[in-house]
Amino acid sequence: MCGIVGYIGPRPAAPLLIEGLQRLEYRGYDSAGICVLNDGTLQVRKLAGRVAQLQKVLKDKPIEGNTGIAHTRWATHGPPTDINAHPHLDSSKTIAVVHNGIIENYQALKSKLIAQGCRFISQTDSEVFAHLISTYLKKKTANGAAITPALLTEAVVNAADQATGTYAIVVTHAALPGVLVGARRGSPLVLGIGPNEFFLASDISPIIPYTDQVIFLEDGDVITVTPTSYQIYNNKRAVERPVKKAHYNPEEAEKGNFPHFMLKEIHEQPIRAAEVIKRCLKPNLGIAEFEELSLSPVQLRKIKRLLLVGCGTSWHAALTGEYTIESLALLPVEVENASEMRYRQRLYEKGTVVMAISQSGETADTLAAVRVAKAQGLRTLALVNVPGSTIARESDAEIYMRAGPEIGVASTKAMGMQLLILTLLGLTLARLRETIPLNKARHLARQLQRIPDQIQRILEDSEHIKRLAEKYMNYGNFLYLGRQYNYPIALEGALKLKEISYIHAEGYPSAEMKHGPIALITPEFPTVIIAPRDSVYEKNLNNIAEIKARNGRVIAVATEGDTKIVEVVDDVIYVPETEEVLYPLLTVVPLQLFAYYVAVFRGCDVDKPRNLAKSVTVE
C-alpha cells in the first residue's frame, strides 16, 4: 500500500527520497509526492501519477535541502488527484505529514477541527494529522514559547492518541530543520541508521542501499530523529528497540535481463526451491528441519489442530496446505480467510496452532488474526518472506520462505515457496506422528528433490504457453477447474489472470461446475482445467466431456505423456509426472506464465496492475 520515506543527513534529500520511492513502487500506488525543508520553507511537489512523472516535475522545479519526506499513495479516502496526494500541510503551511493507514474517525475529527478554524483542502483522512498537530502546537506556543523537537513530538503523540485506526506517519516542521518525528500503529515503520544520517521508511528497501542497520518500530512507538541521534517513546516513556542487521541484496530487487519483475520472479522459482530443499530437507530421515523454527519436535507432535490463515494468494496456498498436511499427517487442518477470522465468533480447540501466511509479514488482516489467536491463548506460527516483519515478531515462532525480494505486485515465487514449505511441514508432521512409514517419506523426499528441475522444464516450455496466451488473449471470461490438491491452484490461476490482465475469471472445484457455473459455458467462455494423471483423473475427464458437449473450449494442464487428453481438449500444457501430493508445486507455474503472457499481449502494466497493492497494510 502507501509507501513512506524520510531522510535526515548531510546529502541532498530529494534524490535519496525519489530513489526510495522508486524502491517502494512495488507496494502499489496512484500518486506520489515529496517535501524538503530549505531556509524555513516546506518545498512540496506532488501529483497523481507515477514517480517518474514526479521526477520530471523536480527537474523543472528542483528543491534543495537535507531533510525531507516523500510518499506514494494508494487511494482510500478521495480519488487519485494532485490535491489528495501526500504530503499534506496544515493551514499555516508549516507542518507536513505523510501517512500510511486509515483513520476511522477522521470525519468526526475533521468536523471538530473545521469548527476551530482549520481549512481542509483534500478529501483524505490523512490531512487531519497535520491539523491536529498544528492545533496542539498553537495552544502550547500561544504564550510565545518556541517550537522544539520535544514539543513537536508531544504534538504528534497527542494527535495519535485522538486517531482511531491504523497509521504510520512521518512529520516535519518548517521551524525545525533536521528534525523528523515518526509514529506507528498497525502500519510498519523502520528506522535506518547510517553514518551521520537517518532514514524512516515503510520497509527496508529504500534504506538498504545506504545501511544495513535498522530498527523495526513497534506498535505505539513514536520516534524523534535529529541529524545526530534518535529517541523512541512508547506510552510517553523512553524505550529502547534492538538494532538489527538487515539481510537484503539490492541486486535481487533488479529486473536484470527480464522485461518485467513478474517474469523474473517466475523464473527464479527453480533456484529458490532448490535452495530451500537443500537447506531444510533431510532425505534420509524423511523430514525437514527449519533452522529458525523454535518449536521442538515434541511441540510439533503435540499439535491437535492446525489453523492456517492468509489473504489472497496466501489463502490459496493455505488451502493447498490443508489438503497436503491432512493427507500426509492425518492432522485436522482448517483454513480461515484472515479478514473473516478477525471478526468471527468461534471456538478454538485446545492444542490448536494458528499458522499465519503472508509474503510481506505486514498484511493487516493476517496480523489481526494473529492477535486474535494470541488473545485466545493459542500458539502462533508465522510463514513469511520478510525477516523482522510485524507478523514474524508478534508470532511465537516463524518460518522464512527465503524467496528473496518479490517486487511484482502479483505474487508468484512467494506462492511457490509457500506451497513448498507447507509440503515440507506436512512431511515432517507425518513422520513425527508416524502416519507414513520411513520408506514412503524417503520416497517423497526424493521426489521433492526433483521438483526444481521439473519446474525448470516447465519454464523451458514458455514459448508454447506464450502462443496459447496470444490465442486466448481476447476472451473476456475464463473458468478455472481443479480437484483435490489442485482445486486451490485453480483459484490461484483465476486470481492471477484477473489481477494482471483484468479478465474476469472464476475458480471452482471441477465437480462444482454442474452446480451453477456450467450455465456460463459457451464457445466464448474457455475453461482451464488442471487434470494431471492422479486419483481423480477420470473424474476430470468426465467434467471435460460435459464442457465439450456444450461447445466449450478447454485448455488442460496435464501430465507429460498423456496422449488421451489431447483427443478431448482444445489445447494442452504439460507438466512433468510426480507424486499426487506434489503436483501443485508444478501445476501453479504454467498458470502464472499464462496469466503473465495474456497480460503482456493486452498491454497491461504487469508489475503494477491498476488498483492493487503488494502489501495490504489497511483493512
PDB file of N, CA and C in Angstrom, residues 499-569:
ATOM      1  N   GLU A 499      -5.973 -10.453 -11.851  1.00  0.00           N
ATOM      2  CA  GLU A 499      -5.117  -9.438 -11.241  1.00  0.00           C
ATOM      3  C   GLU A 499      -4.361  -8.623 -12.275  1.00  0.00           C
ATOM      4  N   ILE A 500      -3.788  -9.282 -13.264  1.00  0.00           N
ATOM      5  CA  ILE A 500      -2.854  -8.563 -14.129  1.00  0.00           C
ATOM      6  C   ILE A 500      -3.356  -8.341 -15.553  1.00  0.00           C
ATOM      7  N   SER A 501      -4.379  -9.096 -15.991  1.00  0.00           N
ATOM      8  CA  SER A 501      -4.898  -8.876 -17.343  1.00  0.00           C
ATOM      9  C   SER A 501      -6.272  -8.233 -17.332  1.00  0.00           C
ATOM     10  N   TYR A 502      -6.910  -8.155 -16.140  1.00  0.00           N
ATOM     11  CA  TYR A 502      -8.234  -7.553 -15.952  1.00  0.00           C
ATOM     12  C   TYR A 502      -9.319  -8.337 -16.685  1.00  0.00           C
ATOM     13  N   ILE A 503      -9.080  -9.627 -16.904  1.00  0.00           N
ATOM     14  CA  ILE A 503     -10.081 -10.528 -17.476  1.00  0.00           C
ATOM     15  C   ILE A 503     -10.832 -11.199 -16.333  1.00  0.00           C
ATOM     16  N   HIS A 504     -12.152 -11.256 -16.448  1.00  0.00           N
ATOM     17  CA  HIS A 504     -12.947 -11.931 -15.420  1.00  0.00           C
ATOM     18  C   HIS A 504     -12.664 -13.422 -15.459  1.00  0.00           C
ATOM     19  N   ALA A 505     -12.318 -13.980 -14.298  1.00  0.00           N
ATOM     20  CA  ALA A 505     -12.050 -15.412 -14.200  1.00  0.00           C
ATOM     21  C   ALA A 505     -12.545 -15.918 -12.850  1.00  0.00           C
ATOM     22  N   GLU A 506     -13.058 -17.151 -12.863  1.00  0.00           N
ATOM     23  CA  GLU A 506     -13.561 -17.771 -11.635  1.00  0.00           C
ATOM     24  C   GLU A 506     -12.940 -19.146 -11.471  1.00  0.00           C
ATOM     25  N   GLY A 507     -12.590 -19.503 -10.239  1.00  0.00           N
ATOM     26  CA  GLY A 507     -12.075 -20.825  -9.936  1.00  0.00           C
ATOM     27  C   GLY A 507     -13.075 -21.638  -9.151  1.00  0.00           C
ATOM     28  N   TYR A 508     -13.186 -22.928  -9.479  1.00  0.00           N
ATOM     29  CA  TYR A 508     -14.133 -23.822  -8.802  1.00  0.00           C
ATOM     30  C   TYR A 508     -13.528 -25.225  -8.688  1.00  0.00           C
ATOM     31  N   PRO A 509     -13.996 -26.001  -7.705  1.00  0.00           N
ATOM     32  CA  PRO A 509     -13.728 -27.445  -7.774  1.00  0.00           C
ATOM     33  C   PRO A 509     -14.413 -27.992  -9.035  1.00  0.00           C
ATOM     34  N   SER A 510     -13.769 -28.903  -9.719  1.00  0.00           N
ATOM     35  CA  SER A 510     -14.289 -29.371 -11.006  1.00  0.00           C
ATOM     36  C   SER A 510     -15.729 -29.857 -10.913  1.00  0.00           C
ATOM     37  N   ALA A 511     -16.051 -30.609  -9.878  1.00  0.00           N
ATOM     38  CA  ALA A 511     -17.391 -31.170  -9.768  1.00  0.00           C
ATOM     39  C   ALA A 511     -18.444 -30.106  -9.512  1.00  0.00           C
ATOM     40  N   GLU A 512     -18.028 -28.957  -8.954  1.00  0.00           N
ATOM     41  CA  GLU A 512     -18.983 -27.891  -8.655  1.00  0.00           C
ATOM     42  C   GLU A 512     -19.467 -27.182  -9.911  1.00  0.00           C
ATOM     43  N   MET A 513     -18.811 -27.432 -11.040  1.00  0.00           N
ATOM     44  CA  MET A 513     -19.247 -26.812 -12.298  1.00  0.00           C
ATOM     45  C   MET A 513     -20.713 -27.104 -12.576  1.00  0.00           C
ATOM     46  N   LYS A 514     -21.146 -28.319 -12.235  1.00  0.00           N
ATOM     47  CA  LYS A 514     -22.526 -28.714 -12.520  1.00  0.00           C
ATOM     48  C   LYS A 514     -23.529 -27.994 -11.639  1.00  0.00           C
ATOM     49  N   HIS A 515     -23.047 -27.367 -10.575  1.00  0.00           N
ATOM     50  CA  HIS A 515     -23.943 -26.718  -9.619  1.00  0.00           C
ATOM     51  C   HIS A 515     -24.030 -25.210  -9.876  1.00  0.00           C
ATOM     52  N   GLY A 516     -24.036 -24.832 -11.126  1.00  0.00           N
ATOM     53  CA  GLY A 516     -24.206 -23.413 -11.456  1.00  0.00           C
ATOM     54  C   GLY A 516     -23.330 -22.904 -12.580  1.00  0.00           C
ATOM     55  N   PRO A 517     -21.994 -22.972 -12.448  1.00  0.00           N
ATOM     56  CA  PRO A 517     -21.130 -22.385 -13.479  1.00  0.00           C
ATOM     57  C   PRO A 517     -21.307 -22.952 -14.877  1.00  0.00           C
ATOM     58  N   ILE A 518     -21.815 -24.178 -14.990  1.00  0.00           N
ATOM     59  CA  ILE A 518     -21.993 -24.780 -16.319  1.00  0.00           C
ATOM     60  C   ILE A 518     -22.951 -23.950 -17.180  1.00  0.00           C
ATOM     61  N   ALA A 519     -23.790 -23.154 -16.521  1.00  0.00           N
ATOM     62  CA  ALA A 519     -24.710 -22.284 -17.271  1.00  0.00           C
ATOM     63  C   ALA A 519     -23.953 -21.240 -18.094  1.00  0.00           C
ATOM     64  N   LEU A 520     -22.724 -20.966 -17.732  1.00  0.00           N
ATOM     65  CA  LEU A 520     -21.931 -19.952 -18.435  1.00  0.00           C
ATOM     66  C   LEU A 520     -21.185 -20.502 -19.642  1.00  0.00           C
ATOM     67  N   ILE A 521     -21.125 -21.823 -19.770  1.00  0.00           N
ATOM     68  CA  ILE A 521     -20.286 -22.429 -20.798  1.00  0.00           C
ATOM     69  C   ILE A 521     -20.833 -22.127 -22.199  1.00  0.00           C
ATOM     70  N   THR A 522     -19.981 -21.509 -23.003  1.00  0.00           N
ATOM     71  CA  THR A 522     -20.234 -21.250 -24.427  1.00  0.00           C
ATOM     72  C   THR A 522     -18.881 -21.316 -25.135  1.00  0.00           C
ATOM     73  N   PRO A 523     -18.859 -21.275 -26.449  1.00  0.00           N
ATOM     74  CA  PRO A 523     -17.568 -21.228 -27.148  1.00  0.00           C
ATOM     75  C   PRO A 523     -16.750 -19.989 -26.802  1.00  0.00           C
ATOM     76  N   GLU A 524     -17.410 -18.950 -26.268  1.00  0.00           N
ATOM     77  CA  GLU A 524     -16.712 -17.702 -25.924  1.00  0.00           C
ATOM     78  C   GLU A 524     -16.287 -17.664 -24.464  1.00  0.00           C
ATOM     79  N   PHE A 525     -16.476 -18.775 -23.731  1.00  0.00           N
ATOM     80  CA  PHE A 525     -16.143 -18.821 -22.300  1.00  0.00           C
ATOM     81  C   PHE A 525     -15.219 -20.018 -22.065  1.00  0.00           C
ATOM     82  N   PRO A 526     -13.904 -19.876 -22.286  1.00  0.00           N
ATOM     83  CA  PRO A 526     -12.989 -21.015 -22.182  1.00  0.00           C
ATOM     84  C   PRO A 526     -12.826 -21.493 -20.739  1.00  0.00           C
ATOM     85  N   THR A 527     -12.432 -22.746 -20.617  1.00  0.00           N
ATOM     86  CA  THR A 527     -12.155 -23.357 -19.326  1.00  0.00           C
ATOM     87  C   THR A 527     -10.709 -23.829 -19.288  1.00  0.00           C
ATOM     88  N   VAL A 528     -10.029 -23.525 -18.184  1.00  0.00           N
ATOM     89  CA  VAL A 528      -8.707 -24.085 -17.897  1.00  0.00           C
ATOM     90  C   VAL A 528      -8.896 -25.124 -16.806  1.00  0.00           C
ATOM     91  N   ILE A 529      -8.574 -26.373 -17.089  1.00  0.00           N
ATOM     92  CA  ILE A 529      -8.762 -27.438 -16.104  1.00  0.00           C
ATOM     93  C   ILE A 529      -7.417 -28.074 -15.789  1.00  0.00           C
ATOM     94  N   ILE A 530      -7.148 -28.248 -14.505  1.00  0.00           N
ATOM     95  CA  ILE A 530      -5.906 -28.883 -14.049  1.00  0.00           C
ATOM     96  C   ILE A 530      -6.205 -30.357 -13.882  1.00  0.00           C
ATOM     97  N   ALA A 531      -5.659 -31.169 -14.790  1.00  0.00           N
ATOM     98  CA  ALA A 531      -6.042 -32.588 -14.847  1.00  0.00           C
ATOM     99  C   ALA A 531      -4.821 -33.485 -15.012  1.00  0.00           C
ATOM    100  N   PRO A 532      -3.930 -33.518 -14.028  1.00  0.00           N
ATOM    101  CA  PRO A 532      -2.807 -34.459 -14.108  1.00  0.00           C
ATOM    102  C   PRO A 532      -3.297 -35.879 -13.919  1.00  0.00           C
ATOM    103  N   ARG A 533      -2.449 -36.841 -14.230  1.00  0.00           N
ATOM    104  CA  ARG A 533      -2.824 -38.246 -14.018  1.00  0.00           C
ATOM    105  C   ARG A 533      -2.690 -38.569 -12.539  1.00  0.00           C
ATOM    106  N   ASP A 534      -3.796 -38.411 -11.836  1.00  0.00           N
ATOM    107  CA  ASP A 534      -3.821 -38.655 -10.398  1.00  0.00           C
ATOM    108  C   ASP A 534      -5.070 -39.447 -10.066  1.00  0.00           C
ATOM    109  N   SER A 535      -5.430 -39.527  -8.812  1.00  0.00           N
ATOM    110  CA  SER A 535      -6.551 -40.374  -8.388  1.00  0.00           C
ATOM    111  C   SER A 535      -7.899 -39.858  -8.876  1.00  0.00           C
ATOM    112  N   VAL A 536      -7.971 -38.596  -9.303  1.00  0.00           N
ATOM    113  CA  VAL A 536      -9.247 -38.041  -9.780  1.00  0.00           C
ATOM    114  C   VAL A 536      -9.173 -37.691 -11.279  1.00  0.00           C
ATOM    115  N   TYR A 537      -8.205 -38.301 -11.959  1.00  0.00           N
ATOM    116  CA  TYR A 537      -8.018 -38.014 -13.385  1.00  0.00           C
ATOM    117  C   TYR A 537      -9.273 -38.336 -14.199  1.00  0.00           C
ATOM    118  N   GLU A 538      -9.829 -39.513 -14.008  1.00  0.00           N
ATOM    119  CA  GLU A 538     -11.014 -39.919 -14.781  1.00  0.00           C
ATOM    120  C   GLU A 538     -12.199 -38.999 -14.483  1.00  0.00           C
ATOM    121  N   LYS A 539     -12.315 -38.565 -13.248  1.00  0.00           N
ATOM    122  CA  LYS A 539     -13.387 -37.632 -12.894  1.00  0.00           C
ATOM    123  C   LYS A 539     -13.232 -36.318 -13.660  1.00  0.00           C
ATOM    124  N   ASN A 540     -12.000 -35.849 -13.767  1.00  0.00           N
ATOM    125  CA  ASN A 540     -11.767 -34.620 -14.526  1.00  0.00           C
ATOM    126  C   ASN A 540     -12.090 -34.806 -16.009  1.00  0.00           C
ATOM    127  N   LEU A 541     -11.798 -36.001 -16.539  1.00  0.00           N
ATOM    128  CA  LEU A 541     -12.153 -36.266 -17.942  1.00  0.00           C
ATOM    129  C   LEU A 541     -13.664 -36.176 -18.135  1.00  0.00           C
ATOM    130  N   ASN A 542     -14.419 -36.652 -17.157  1.00  0.00           N
ATOM    131  CA  ASN A 542     -15.882 -36.533 -17.249  1.00  0.00           C
ATOM    132  C   ASN A 542     -16.308 -35.070 -17.299  1.00  0.00           C
ATOM    133  N   ASN A 543     -15.681 -34.233 -16.475  1.00  0.00           N
ATOM    134  CA  ASN A 543     -16.008 -32.804 -16.481  1.00  0.00           C
ATOM    135  C   ASN A 543     -15.655 -32.165 -17.822  1.00  0.00           C
ATOM    136  N   ILE A 544     -14.536 -32.574 -18.395  1.00  0.00           N
ATOM    137  CA  ILE A 544     -14.155 -32.061 -19.713  1.00  0.00           C
ATOM    138  C   ILE A 544     -15.206 -32.436 -20.751  1.00  0.00           C
ATOM    139  N   ALA A 545     -15.684 -33.678 -20.685  1.00  0.00           N
ATOM    140  CA  ALA A 545     -16.710 -34.121 -21.641  1.00  0.00           C
ATOM    141  C   ALA A 545     -17.976 -33.285 -21.505  1.00  0.00           C
ATOM    142  N   GLU A 546     -18.329 -32.938 -20.290  1.00  0.00           N
ATOM    143  CA  GLU A 546     -19.522 -32.113 -20.065  1.00  0.00           C
ATOM    144  C   GLU A 546     -19.361 -30.723 -20.681  1.00  0.00           C
ATOM    145  N   ILE A 547     -18.153 -30.185 -20.602  1.00  0.00           N
ATOM    146  CA  ILE A 547     -17.895 -28.863 -21.198  1.00  0.00           C
ATOM    147  C   ILE A 547     -17.936 -28.959 -22.715  1.00  0.00           C
ATOM    148  N   LYS A 548     -17.268 -29.969 -23.264  1.00  0.00           N
ATOM    149  CA  LYS A 548     -17.219 -30.104 -24.726  1.00  0.00           C
ATOM    150  C   LYS A 548     -18.601 -30.386 -25.305  1.00  0.00           C
ATOM    151  N   ALA A 549     -19.469 -31.061 -24.543  1.00  0.00           N
ATOM    152  CA  ALA A 549     -20.832 -31.320 -25.011  1.00  0.00           C
ATOM    153  C   ALA A 549     -21.619 -30.030 -25.189  1.00  0.00           C
ATOM    154  N   ARG A 550     -21.135 -28.971 -24.573  1.00  0.00           N
ATOM    155  CA  ARG A 550     -21.784 -27.650 -24.683  1.00  0.00           C
ATOM    156  C   ARG A 550     -20.941 -26.675 -25.493  1.00  0.00           C
ATOM    157  N   ASN A 551     -20.061 -27.243 -26.310  1.00  0.00           N
ATOM    158  CA  ASN A 551     -19.223 -26.472 -27.250  1.00  0.00           C
ATOM    159  C   ASN A 551     -18.262 -25.517 -26.546  1.00  0.00           C
ATOM    160  N   GLY A 552     -17.890 -25.847 -25.314  1.00  0.00           N
ATOM    161  CA  GLY A 552     -16.918 -25.018 -24.603  1.00  0.00           C
ATOM    162  C   GLY A 552     -15.498 -25.349 -25.015  1.00  0.00           C
ATOM    163  N   ARG A 553     -14.646 -24.354 -24.993  1.00  0.00           N
ATOM    164  CA  ARG A 553     -13.215 -24.558 -25.273  1.00  0.00           C
ATOM    165  C   ARG A 553     -12.509 -24.939 -23.975  1.00  0.00           C
ATOM    166  N   VAL A 554     -11.532 -25.844 -24.081  1.00  0.00           N
ATOM    167  CA  VAL A 554     -10.836 -26.338 -22.890  1.00  0.00           C
ATOM    168  C   VAL A 554      -9.328 -26.326 -23.105  1.00  0.00           C
ATOM    169  N   ILE A 555      -8.635 -25.730 -22.123  1.00  0.00           N
ATOM    170  CA  ILE A 555      -7.184 -25.836 -22.016  1.00  0.00           C
ATOM    171  C   ILE A 555      -6.911 -26.732 -20.811  1.00  0.00           C
ATOM    172  N   ALA A 556      -6.136 -27.790 -21.004  1.00  0.00           N
ATOM    173  CA  ALA A 556      -5.839 -28.709 -19.904  1.00  0.00           C
ATOM    174  C   ALA A 556      -4.385 -28.571 -19.482  1.00  0.00           C
ATOM    175  N   VAL A 557      -4.168 -28.571 -18.174  1.00  0.00           N
ATOM    176  CA  VAL A 557      -2.824 -28.734 -17.616  1.00  0.00           C
ATOM    177  C   VAL A 557      -2.716 -30.199 -17.241  1.00  0.00           C
ATOM    178  N   ALA A 558      -1.856 -30.930 -17.952  1.00  0.00           N
ATOM    179  CA  ALA A 558      -1.846 -32.382 -17.852  1.00  0.00           C
ATOM    180  C   ALA A 558      -0.436 -32.918 -17.669  1.00  0.00           C
ATOM    181  N   THR A 559      -0.363 -34.215 -17.403  1.00  0.00           N
ATOM    182  CA  THR A 559       0.919 -34.875 -17.167  1.00  0.00           C
ATOM    183  C   THR A 559       1.598 -35.210 -18.485  1.00  0.00           C
ATOM    184  N   GLU A 560       2.900 -35.012 -18.531  1.00  0.00           N
ATOM    185  CA  GLU A 560       3.679 -35.349 -19.729  1.00  0.00           C
ATOM    186  C   GLU A 560       3.402 -36.799 -20.152  1.00  0.00           C
ATOM    187  N   GLY A 561       3.229 -36.981 -21.449  1.00  0.00           N
ATOM    188  CA  GLY A 561       2.981 -38.313 -21.981  1.00  0.00           C
ATOM    189  C   GLY A 561       1.519 -38.699 -22.033  1.00  0.00           C
ATOM    190  N   ASP A 562       0.649 -37.833 -21.555  1.00  0.00           N
ATOM    191  CA  ASP A 562      -0.791 -38.126 -21.571  1.00  0.00           C
ATOM    192  C   ASP A 562      -1.332 -37.792 -22.961  1.00  0.00           C
ATOM    193  N   THR A 563      -1.443 -38.806 -23.808  1.00  0.00           N
ATOM    194  CA  THR A 563      -1.966 -38.610 -25.163  1.00  0.00           C
ATOM    195  C   THR A 563      -3.482 -38.701 -25.201  1.00  0.00           C
ATOM    196  N   LYS A 564      -4.050 -39.313 -24.201  1.00  0.00           N
ATOM    197  CA  LYS A 564      -5.505 -39.472 -24.153  1.00  0.00           C
ATOM    198  C   LYS A 564      -6.197 -38.117 -24.052  1.00  0.00           C
ATOM    199  N   ILE A 565      -5.646 -37.232 -23.250  1.00  0.00           N
ATOM    200  CA  ILE A 565      -6.316 -35.955 -23.002  1.00  0.00           C
ATOM    201  C   ILE A 565      -6.270 -35.061 -24.234  1.00  0.00           C
ATOM    202  N   VAL A 566      -5.270 -35.258 -25.086  1.00  0.00           N
ATOM    203  CA  VAL A 566      -5.153 -34.447 -26.298  1.00  0.00           C
ATOM    204  C   VAL A 566      -6.381 -34.599 -27.184  1.00  0.00           C
ATOM    205  N   GLU A 567      -6.995 -35.778 -27.139  1.00  0.00           N
ATOM    206  CA  GLU A 567      -8.128 -36.074 -28.012  1.00  0.00           C
ATOM    207  C   GLU A 567      -9.417 -35.392 -27.571  1.00  0.00           C
ATOM    208  N   VAL A 568      -9.459 -34.880 -26.337  1.00  0.00           N
ATOM    209  CA  VAL A 568     -10.734 -34.375 -25.812  1.00  0.00           C
ATOM    210  C   VAL A 568     -10.697 -32.897 -25.442  1.00  0.00           C
ATOM    211  N   VAL A 569      -9.539 -32.250 -25.577  1.00  0.00           N
ATOM    212  CA  VAL A 569      -9.455 -30.821 -25.244  1.00  0.00           C
ATOM    213  C   VAL A 569      -8.939 -30.058 -26.449  1.00  0.00           C
TER     214      VAL A 569
END
